[in-house]
Amino acid sequence: MLTVFSEKHKLRDAKTELYGGQLVAPFECPVRAEYILEHLKSVQLGDVIAPDEFGLGPITRIHDREFLNFLEQCWDLWVAEGYSGEAIPTCWPARGMQLRIPNHIEGKLGYYAMAGETAFSNGTWEAARASADVALSAQAAIKNGANEAFALCRPPGHHAASDMYGGYCFINNAAVAAQAFIDQGASRVAILDVDFHHGNGTQAIFYNRADVMFLSLHGDPRDAFPHFLGYADESGAGNGEGFNFNYPMGPNTNFTSWGSALDDACKKIANFGPDALVISLGVDTFEHDPISFFKLTSDDFKRYGATIATLKLPTLFVMEGGYAVEEIGINTVNVLQGYEGL
């Protein structure tokens, strides 16, 4: 399996995350990608290549241009105010407030942020741009004849909506890649999100559309981030009614229950008949992940990779979450090897 990877991910190296009332070292950190790359190479899964550059065009098919301008300018505006720490939002347009974009960077952060845990740091924009190029390069490989490819994206993307960042995400890599398939002639694309956390950004982007089916297996939002999206009754709207499926599950969910949800999602994908499948691959469903509560074992990842392969679709794996650093490489590669039948 071809892997696309960019060394520019290291430019995203924030030092602070708001967690449990403290500023801690971020769970989403550069070593995550390094562990995955190291294990990929150790099992010799396939070639690893650097991405091509695609510019902003494919990204603006998904994201609001003013939002992208904010991401590009955020760090410089923050520094210009004389702030010495990393940029973290402190206020939001809560219920009953005006949805107007402020001039001051503090207000801009709150307007565009969906959550307050993700610090914006120097190099974030460059890393996010490169992460999107990784996804687009892997998508291009499939468009050019490969049956599968792995986009080792970092930072991740599935929490980013058309004009919101948060949950460690800035550009929605999976959504950008899915749109690229559509723009290049695909009639239908399915996105299967297996990250522990609901892909709220991806859902919001495609919620009113019938050409992209979104399916997400995740921690029940009553108990898990992002809390305010991901319920089972969210089925799409307008033209998208009936093309959005959520499988929220509670604490201590094991592979028996999780696998049943996956089987159901795969049946829906098969009935949909997409031209391509995008997997938002988060491995934070692992039993020892520090910020989740599912109980999948390392062997389970190989098992569900094999299940996805039964769909026999051109498949793009896009890296999302996974924070048990010592095991993230093993679990990610297990999915890919299971898909390959190895």
CSV table of C-alpha atoms in Angstrom, one decimal:
chain,number,residue,atom,x,y,z
A,1,MET,CA,0.0,0.0,0.0
A,2,LEU,CA,1.3,3.4,-0.9
A,3,THR,CA,1.8,5.9,1.9
A,4,VAL,CA,2.0,9.7,1.5
A,5,PHE,CA,3.7,11.6,4.2
A,6,SER,CA,5.1,15.1,4.7
A,7,GLU,CA,7.9,16.1,7.1
A,8,LYS,CA,6.2,19.5,7.3
A,9,HIS,CA,3.9,17.9,9.9
A,10,LYS,CA,6.7,18.8,12.4
A,11,LEU,CA,5.9,22.5,12.0
A,12,ARG,CA,2.8,21.8,14.0
A,13,ASP,CA,4.4,21.5,17.5
A,14,ALA,CA,2.2,23.2,20.0
A,15,LYS,CA,3.3,23.2,23.6
A,16,THR,CA,0.0,23.8,25.3
A,17,GLU,CA,-3.4,22.2,25.5
A,18,LEU,CA,-6.2,23.0,27.9
A,19,TYR,CA,-7.2,19.7,29.5
A,20,GLY,CA,-8.8,19.0,32.9
A,21,GLY,CA,-8.4,22.6,34.0
A,22,GLN,CA,-4.6,22.6,33.3
A,23,LEU,CA,-2.3,23.6,30.4
A,24,VAL,CA,-0.7,20.3,29.5
A,25,ALA,CA,1.6,19.0,26.7
A,26,PRO,CA,-0.8,18.3,23.8
A,27,PHE,CA,-1.9,14.7,23.1
A,28,GLU,CA,-1.7,15.5,19.4
A,29,CYS,CA,2.0,15.8,18.9
A,30,PRO,CA,4.7,15.2,16.3
A,31,VAL,CA,5.8,11.9,17.6
A,32,ARG,CA,2.5,10.3,16.7
A,33,ALA,CA,3.3,10.5,13.0
A,34,GLU,CA,6.8,9.3,13.6
A,35,TYR,CA,5.7,6.1,15.4
A,36,ILE,CA,3.3,5.3,12.6
A,37,LEU,CA,6.0,5.9,9.9
A,38,GLU,CA,8.5,3.8,11.8
A,39,HIS,CA,6.1,0.9,12.0
A,40,LEU,CA,5.1,1.2,8.4
A,41,LYS,CA,8.7,0.9,7.4
A,42,SER,CA,9.4,-1.9,9.8
A,43,VAL,CA,6.8,-4.1,8.2
A,44,GLN,CA,7.6,-2.9,4.6
A,45,LEU,CA,4.0,-2.2,3.8
A,46,GLY,CA,4.9,-0.3,0.7
A,47,ASP,CA,6.4,2.9,-0.7
A,48,VAL,CA,6.4,6.1,1.2
A,49,ILE,CA,6.4,9.3,-0.9
A,50,ALA,CA,6.2,13.0,-0.3
A,51,PRO,CA,3.1,14.9,-1.4
A,52,ASP,CA,2.7,17.1,-4.4
A,53,GLU,CA,1.4,20.7,-3.8
A,54,PHE,CA,-2.1,21.4,-4.9
A,55,GLY,CA,-2.6,25.0,-3.8
A,56,LEU,CA,-5.7,26.3,-2.1
A,57,GLY,CA,-8.1,25.5,-5.0
A,58,PRO,CA,-9.2,22.0,-3.8
A,59,ILE,CA,-9.4,23.3,-0.2
A,60,THR,CA,-11.7,26.2,-1.0
A,61,ARG,CA,-14.1,23.6,-2.4
A,62,ILE,CA,-14.8,22.7,1.2
A,63,HIS,CA,-13.7,25.6,3.4
A,64,ASP,CA,-14.8,29.2,3.5
A,65,ARG,CA,-12.1,31.5,2.1
A,66,GLU,CA,-12.3,34.0,5.0
A,67,PHE,CA,-11.8,31.1,7.4
A,68,LEU,CA,-8.7,30.0,5.5
A,69,ASN,CA,-7.5,33.6,5.5
A,70,PHE,CA,-7.9,33.6,9.3
A,71,LEU,CA,-5.9,30.3,9.6
A,72,GLU,CA,-3.1,31.8,7.5
A,73,GLN,CA,-3.0,35.1,9.4
A,74,CYS,CA,-3.8,33.9,13.0
A,75,TRP,CA,-0.3,33.5,14.4
A,76,ASP,CA,0.9,36.8,13.0
A,77,LEU,CA,-2.1,38.7,14.3
A,78,TRP,CA,-1.6,37.0,17.7
A,79,VAL,CA,2.1,38.0,17.9
A,80,ALA,CA,1.3,41.5,16.7
A,81,GLU,CA,-0.9,42.0,19.8
A,82,GLY,CA,2.2,41.3,22.0
A,83,TYR,CA,1.0,38.0,23.4
A,84,SER,CA,3.8,35.7,24.5
A,85,GLY,CA,1.9,32.3,24.8
A,86,GLU,CA,0.2,30.3,22.1
A,87,ALA,CA,-3.2,31.4,20.8
A,88,ILE,CA,-6.1,29.9,22.7
A,89,PRO,CA,-9.7,31.2,22.4
A,90,THR,CA,-11.3,32.6,25.5
A,91,CYS,CA,-14.7,33.7,24.3
A,92,TRP,CA,-17.3,32.5,21.9
A,93,PRO,CA,-20.6,33.7,20.3
A,94,ALA,CA,-22.7,31.7,22.7
A,95,ARG,CA,-26.5,31.4,22.5
A,96,GLY,CA,-28.2,34.8,22.0
A,97,MET,CA,-25.0,36.6,20.9
A,98,GLN,CA,-24.2,38.2,17.5
A,99,LEU,CA,-22.5,36.1,14.8
A,100,ARG,CA,-20.3,38.9,13.6
A,101,ILE,CA,-16.6,38.5,12.9
A,102,PRO,CA,-14.6,40.7,15.2
A,103,ASN,CA,-11.5,42.6,14.2
A,104,HIS,CA,-9.4,41.7,17.2
A,105,ILE,CA,-7.6,38.3,17.1
A,106,GLU,CA,-9.2,37.3,20.5
A,107,GLY,CA,-12.6,37.7,18.9
A,108,LYS,CA,-11.6,36.0,15.7
A,109,LEU,CA,-10.3,33.0,17.6
A,110,GLY,CA,-13.6,32.6,19.4
A,111,TYR,CA,-15.6,33.0,16.2
A,112,TYR,CA,-13.8,30.4,14.3
A,113,ALA,CA,-13.1,27.9,17.1
A,114,MET,CA,-15.4,25.0,18.0
A,115,ALA,CA,-13.5,24.3,21.2
A,116,GLY,CA,-10.8,25.7,23.4
A,117,GLU,CA,-8.4,22.9,23.9
A,118,THR,CA,-6.5,23.4,20.6
A,119,ALA,CA,-3.7,26.0,20.8
A,120,PHE,CA,-2.7,27.8,17.6
A,121,SER,CA,1.1,27.9,17.3
A,122,ASN,CA,3.8,29.0,14.9
A,123,GLY,CA,3.9,26.7,11.9
A,124,THR,CA,0.3,25.4,12.3
A,125,TRP,CA,-0.9,26.9,9.0
A,126,GLU,CA,2.0,25.5,7.0
A,127,ALA,CA,1.5,22.0,8.6
A,128,ALA,CA,-2.2,22.0,7.9
A,129,ARG,CA,-1.7,23.0,4.3
A,130,ALA,CA,0.8,20.1,3.9
A,131,SER,CA,-1.6,17.7,5.6
A,132,ALA,CA,-4.2,18.6,3.0
A,133,ASP,CA,-1.6,18.0,0.2
A,134,VAL,CA,-0.9,14.6,1.7
A,135,ALA,CA,-4.6,13.6,1.5
A,136,LEU,CA,-4.9,15.0,-2.1
A,137,SER,CA,-1.8,13.2,-3.2
A,138,ALA,CA,-3.1,9.9,-1.9
A,139,GLN,CA,-6.4,10.6,-3.5
A,140,ALA,CA,-4.7,11.3,-6.8
A,141,ALA,CA,-2.9,8.0,-6.6
A,142,ILE,CA,-6.3,6.2,-6.4
A,143,LYS,CA,-7.7,8.4,-9.2
A,144,ASN,CA,-4.7,7.3,-11.3
A,145,GLY,CA,-5.3,3.6,-10.7
A,146,ALA,CA,-4.2,2.5,-7.3
A,147,ASN,CA,-6.9,0.5,-5.4
A,148,GLU,CA,-5.9,1.9,-2.0
A,149,ALA,CA,-3.6,4.4,-0.4
A,150,PHE,CA,-2.8,5.8,3.0
A,151,ALA,CA,-2.6,9.5,3.7
A,152,LEU,CA,-0.5,9.8,6.9
A,153,CYS,CA,-2.0,13.2,7.7
A,154,ARG,CA,-1.0,15.4,10.6
A,155,PRO,CA,-2.6,17.5,11.9
A,156,PRO,CA,-5.8,15.6,11.6
A,157,GLY,CA,-9.0,17.1,10.1
A,158,HIS,CA,-12.4,15.5,10.8
A,159,HIS,CA,-13.4,18.1,13.5
A,160,ALA,CA,-12.9,21.0,11.1
A,161,ALA,CA,-16.1,22.3,9.5
A,162,SER,CA,-16.2,24.7,6.6
A,163,ASP,CA,-15.5,27.7,8.8
A,164,MET,CA,-14.5,26.2,12.2
A,165,TYR,CA,-11.3,24.6,13.7
A,166,GLY,CA,-10.8,22.7,16.9
A,167,GLY,CA,-10.3,19.2,18.2
A,168,TYR,CA,-6.7,19.4,16.9
A,169,CYS,CA,-8.1,20.0,13.3
A,170,PHE,CA,-7.8,22.9,11.0
A,171,ILE,CA,-8.4,21.7,7.4
A,172,ASN,CA,-10.7,18.7,6.9
A,173,ASN,CA,-8.4,16.4,4.9
A,174,ALA,CA,-11.0,13.6,4.4
A,175,ALA,CA,-13.6,16.1,3.2
A,176,VAL,CA,-11.2,17.7,0.8
A,177,ALA,CA,-10.2,14.4,-0.6
A,178,ALA,CA,-13.9,13.2,-1.0
A,179,GLN,CA,-14.7,16.4,-2.8
A,180,ALA,CA,-11.8,15.8,-5.1
A,181,PHE,CA,-13.2,12.5,-6.1
A,182,ILE,CA,-16.5,14.1,-6.9
A,183,ASP,CA,-14.9,17.0,-8.9
A,184,GLN,CA,-13.0,14.4,-10.9
A,185,GLY,CA,-16.1,12.5,-12.0
A,186,ALA,CA,-17.2,10.3,-9.1
A,187,SER,CA,-21.0,10.2,-8.7
A,188,ARG,CA,-21.0,9.1,-5.1
A,189,VAL,CA,-18.4,8.9,-2.3
A,190,ALA,CA,-18.8,7.3,1.1
A,191,ILE,CA,-16.8,8.6,4.2
A,192,LEU,CA,-16.5,6.1,7.1
A,193,ASP,CA,-15.2,7.7,10.2
A,194,VAL,CA,-13.8,5.1,12.7
A,195,ASP,CA,-12.2,7.6,15.0
A,196,PHE,CA,-13.3,7.4,18.7
A,197,HIS,CA,-14.6,11.0,18.4
A,198,HIS,CA,-17.5,12.0,16.1
A,199,GLY,CA,-16.4,13.6,12.9
A,200,ASN,CA,-18.6,16.6,13.5
A,201,GLY,CA,-16.9,18.8,10.8
A,202,THR,CA,-17.3,16.2,8.1
A,203,GLN,CA,-20.9,15.6,9.0
A,204,ALA,CA,-21.6,19.4,8.9
A,205,ILE,CA,-19.9,19.8,5.5
A,206,PHE,CA,-21.9,17.1,3.8
A,207,TYR,CA,-25.2,17.1,5.8
A,208,ASN,CA,-27.3,18.5,3.0
A,209,ARG,CA,-25.8,16.5,0.2
A,210,ALA,CA,-26.8,13.1,-1.3
A,211,ASP,CA,-23.6,12.5,-3.3
A,212,VAL,CA,-21.4,12.0,-0.1
A,213,MET,CA,-22.6,9.5,2.5
A,214,PHE,CA,-21.2,10.0,6.0
A,215,LEU,CA,-21.1,7.3,8.6
A,216,SER,CA,-19.4,7.6,12.0
A,217,LEU,CA,-18.7,5.1,14.8
A,218,HIS,CA,-17.9,7.0,18.0
A,219,GLY,CA,-18.2,7.7,21.7
A,220,ASP,CA,-21.7,8.8,22.7
A,221,PRO,CA,-21.7,12.6,22.6
A,222,ARG,CA,-23.5,12.7,26.0
A,223,ASP,CA,-20.2,11.4,27.4
A,224,ALA,CA,-17.5,12.3,24.8
A,225,PHE,CA,-16.1,15.2,22.8
A,226,PRO,CA,-17.4,17.0,20.7
A,227,HIS,CA,-20.6,16.6,22.8
A,228,PHE,CA,-22.9,18.7,20.6
A,229,LEU,CA,-23.1,16.6,17.5
A,230,GLY,CA,-23.1,12.9,16.7
A,231,TYR,CA,-26.5,11.6,17.9
A,232,ALA,CA,-28.2,8.7,16.2
A,233,ASP,CA,-31.1,10.8,15.1
A,234,GLU,CA,-29.0,13.1,12.9
A,235,SER,CA,-29.8,11.6,9.5
A,236,GLY,CA,-29.1,14.5,7.1
A,237,ALA,CA,-31.2,17.4,5.9
A,238,GLY,CA,-32.7,18.5,2.6
A,239,ASN,CA,-31.1,16.5,-0.3
A,240,GLY,CA,-28.9,14.9,2.3
A,241,GLU,CA,-31.8,13.3,4.3
A,242,GLY,CA,-31.0,9.6,4.7
A,243,PHE,CA,-27.3,9.9,3.8
A,244,ASN,CA,-25.9,10.5,7.3
A,245,PHE,CA,-25.5,7.7,9.9
A,246,ASN,CA,-24.2,8.0,13.4
A,247,TYR,CA,-23.4,5.0,15.7
A,248,PRO,CA,-22.8,6.5,19.2
A,249,MET,CA,-21.6,4.0,21.8
A,250,GLY,CA,-21.1,4.2,25.5
A,251,PRO,CA,-18.1,3.6,27.9
A,252,ASN,CA,-16.3,0.3,27.7
A,253,THR,CA,-17.6,-0.6,24.3
A,254,ASN,CA,-15.7,-3.7,23.1
A,255,PHE,CA,-15.1,-5.0,19.6
A,256,THR,CA,-18.2,-7.3,19.7
A,257,SER,CA,-20.5,-4.2,19.9
A,258,TRP,CA,-18.2,-1.9,17.8
A,259,GLY,CA,-17.8,-4.6,15.1
A,260,SER,CA,-21.6,-5.0,14.8
A,261,ALA,CA,-21.9,-1.3,14.2
A,262,LEU,CA,-19.2,-1.5,11.6
A,263,ASP,CA,-21.0,-4.4,9.9
A,264,ASP,CA,-24.1,-2.3,9.7
A,265,ALA,CA,-22.3,0.7,8.3
A,266,CYS,CA,-20.6,-1.5,5.7
A,267,LYS,CA,-24.0,-2.8,4.5
A,268,LYS,CA,-25.2,0.8,4.1
A,269,ILE,CA,-22.1,1.7,2.1
A,270,ALA,CA,-22.6,-1.3,-0.1
A,271,ASN,CA,-26.2,-0.4,-0.8
A,272,PHE,CA,-25.2,3.2,-1.5
A,273,GLY,CA,-22.8,2.0,-4.2
A,274,PRO,CA,-20.1,4.6,-4.0
A,275,ASP,CA,-17.3,5.0,-6.6
A,276,ALA,CA,-14.8,5.5,-3.8
A,277,LEU,CA,-14.5,5.1,0.0
A,278,VAL,CA,-12.7,7.5,2.3
A,279,ILE,CA,-11.8,6.1,5.8
A,280,SER,CA,-11.2,8.7,8.5
A,281,LEU,CA,-8.8,6.5,10.4
A,282,GLY,CA,-8.6,7.3,14.0
A,283,VAL,CA,-7.1,4.5,16.3
A,284,ASP,CA,-8.1,6.2,19.5
A,285,THR,CA,-10.7,3.4,20.0
A,286,PHE,CA,-7.8,1.5,21.5
A,287,GLU,CA,-8.3,0.2,25.1
A,288,HIS,CA,-5.4,2.1,26.5
A,289,ASP,CA,-5.9,5.4,24.7
A,290,PRO,CA,-5.7,8.3,27.2
A,291,ILE,CA,-8.6,10.3,26.0
A,292,SER,CA,-11.2,7.7,25.0
A,293,PHE,CA,-13.3,5.0,26.6
A,294,PHE,CA,-13.6,2.1,24.0
A,295,LYS,CA,-11.9,-1.2,24.6
A,296,LEU,CA,-10.6,-2.4,21.2
A,297,THR,CA,-7.4,-4.4,21.3
A,298,SER,CA,-4.5,-4.2,18.8
A,299,ASP,CA,-5.7,-7.4,17.1
A,300,ASP,CA,-9.2,-5.9,16.6
A,301,PHE,CA,-7.7,-3.3,14.3
A,302,LYS,CA,-6.5,-5.9,11.9
A,303,ARG,CA,-9.9,-7.6,12.1
A,304,TYR,CA,-11.8,-4.5,11.1
A,305,GLY,CA,-9.3,-3.6,8.3
A,306,ALA,CA,-10.3,-7.0,6.8
A,307,THR,CA,-14.0,-6.1,7.1
A,308,ILE,CA,-13.5,-2.8,5.2
A,309,ALA,CA,-11.7,-4.7,2.5
A,310,THR,CA,-14.8,-6.8,1.8
A,311,LEU,CA,-16.5,-3.8,0.3
A,312,LYS,CA,-14.0,-4.1,-2.6
A,313,LEU,CA,-14.0,-0.3,-3.2
A,314,PRO,CA,-11.1,2.0,-4.1
A,315,THR,CA,-10.2,3.1,-0.6
A,316,LEU,CA,-8.4,6.1,0.8
A,317,PHE,CA,-7.3,5.9,4.4
A,318,VAL,CA,-6.8,9.4,6.0
A,319,MET,CA,-5.1,9.5,9.4
A,320,GLU,CA,-7.1,11.2,12.2
A,321,GLY,CA,-6.7,10.5,15.9
A,322,GLY,CA,-5.0,8.1,18.2
A,323,TYR,CA,-3.1,9.2,21.3
A,324,ALA,CA,-1.7,6.1,23.0
A,325,VAL,CA,1.7,6.9,21.5
A,326,GLU,CA,3.5,3.6,22.1
A,327,GLU,CA,0.8,1.6,20.3
A,328,ILE,CA,-0.4,4.1,17.6
A,329,GLY,CA,2.0,2.7,15.0
A,330,ILE,CA,1.0,-0.9,15.6
A,331,ASN,CA,-2.7,-0.2,15.6
A,332,THR,CA,-2.7,2.0,12.5
A,333,VAL,CA,-0.6,-0.5,10.5
A,334,ASN,CA,-2.8,-3.3,11.8
A,335,VAL,CA,-5.8,-1.8,10.1
A,336,LEU,CA,-3.8,-1.4,6.8
A,337,GLN,CA,-2.4,-4.9,7.0
A,338,GLY,CA,-5.9,-6.3,7.8
A,339,TYR,CA,-7.2,-4.5,4.7
A,340,GLU,CA,-4.4,-6.0,2.6
A,341,GLY,CA,-5.0,-9.5,4.0
A,342,LEU,CA,-1.6,-9.7,5.6
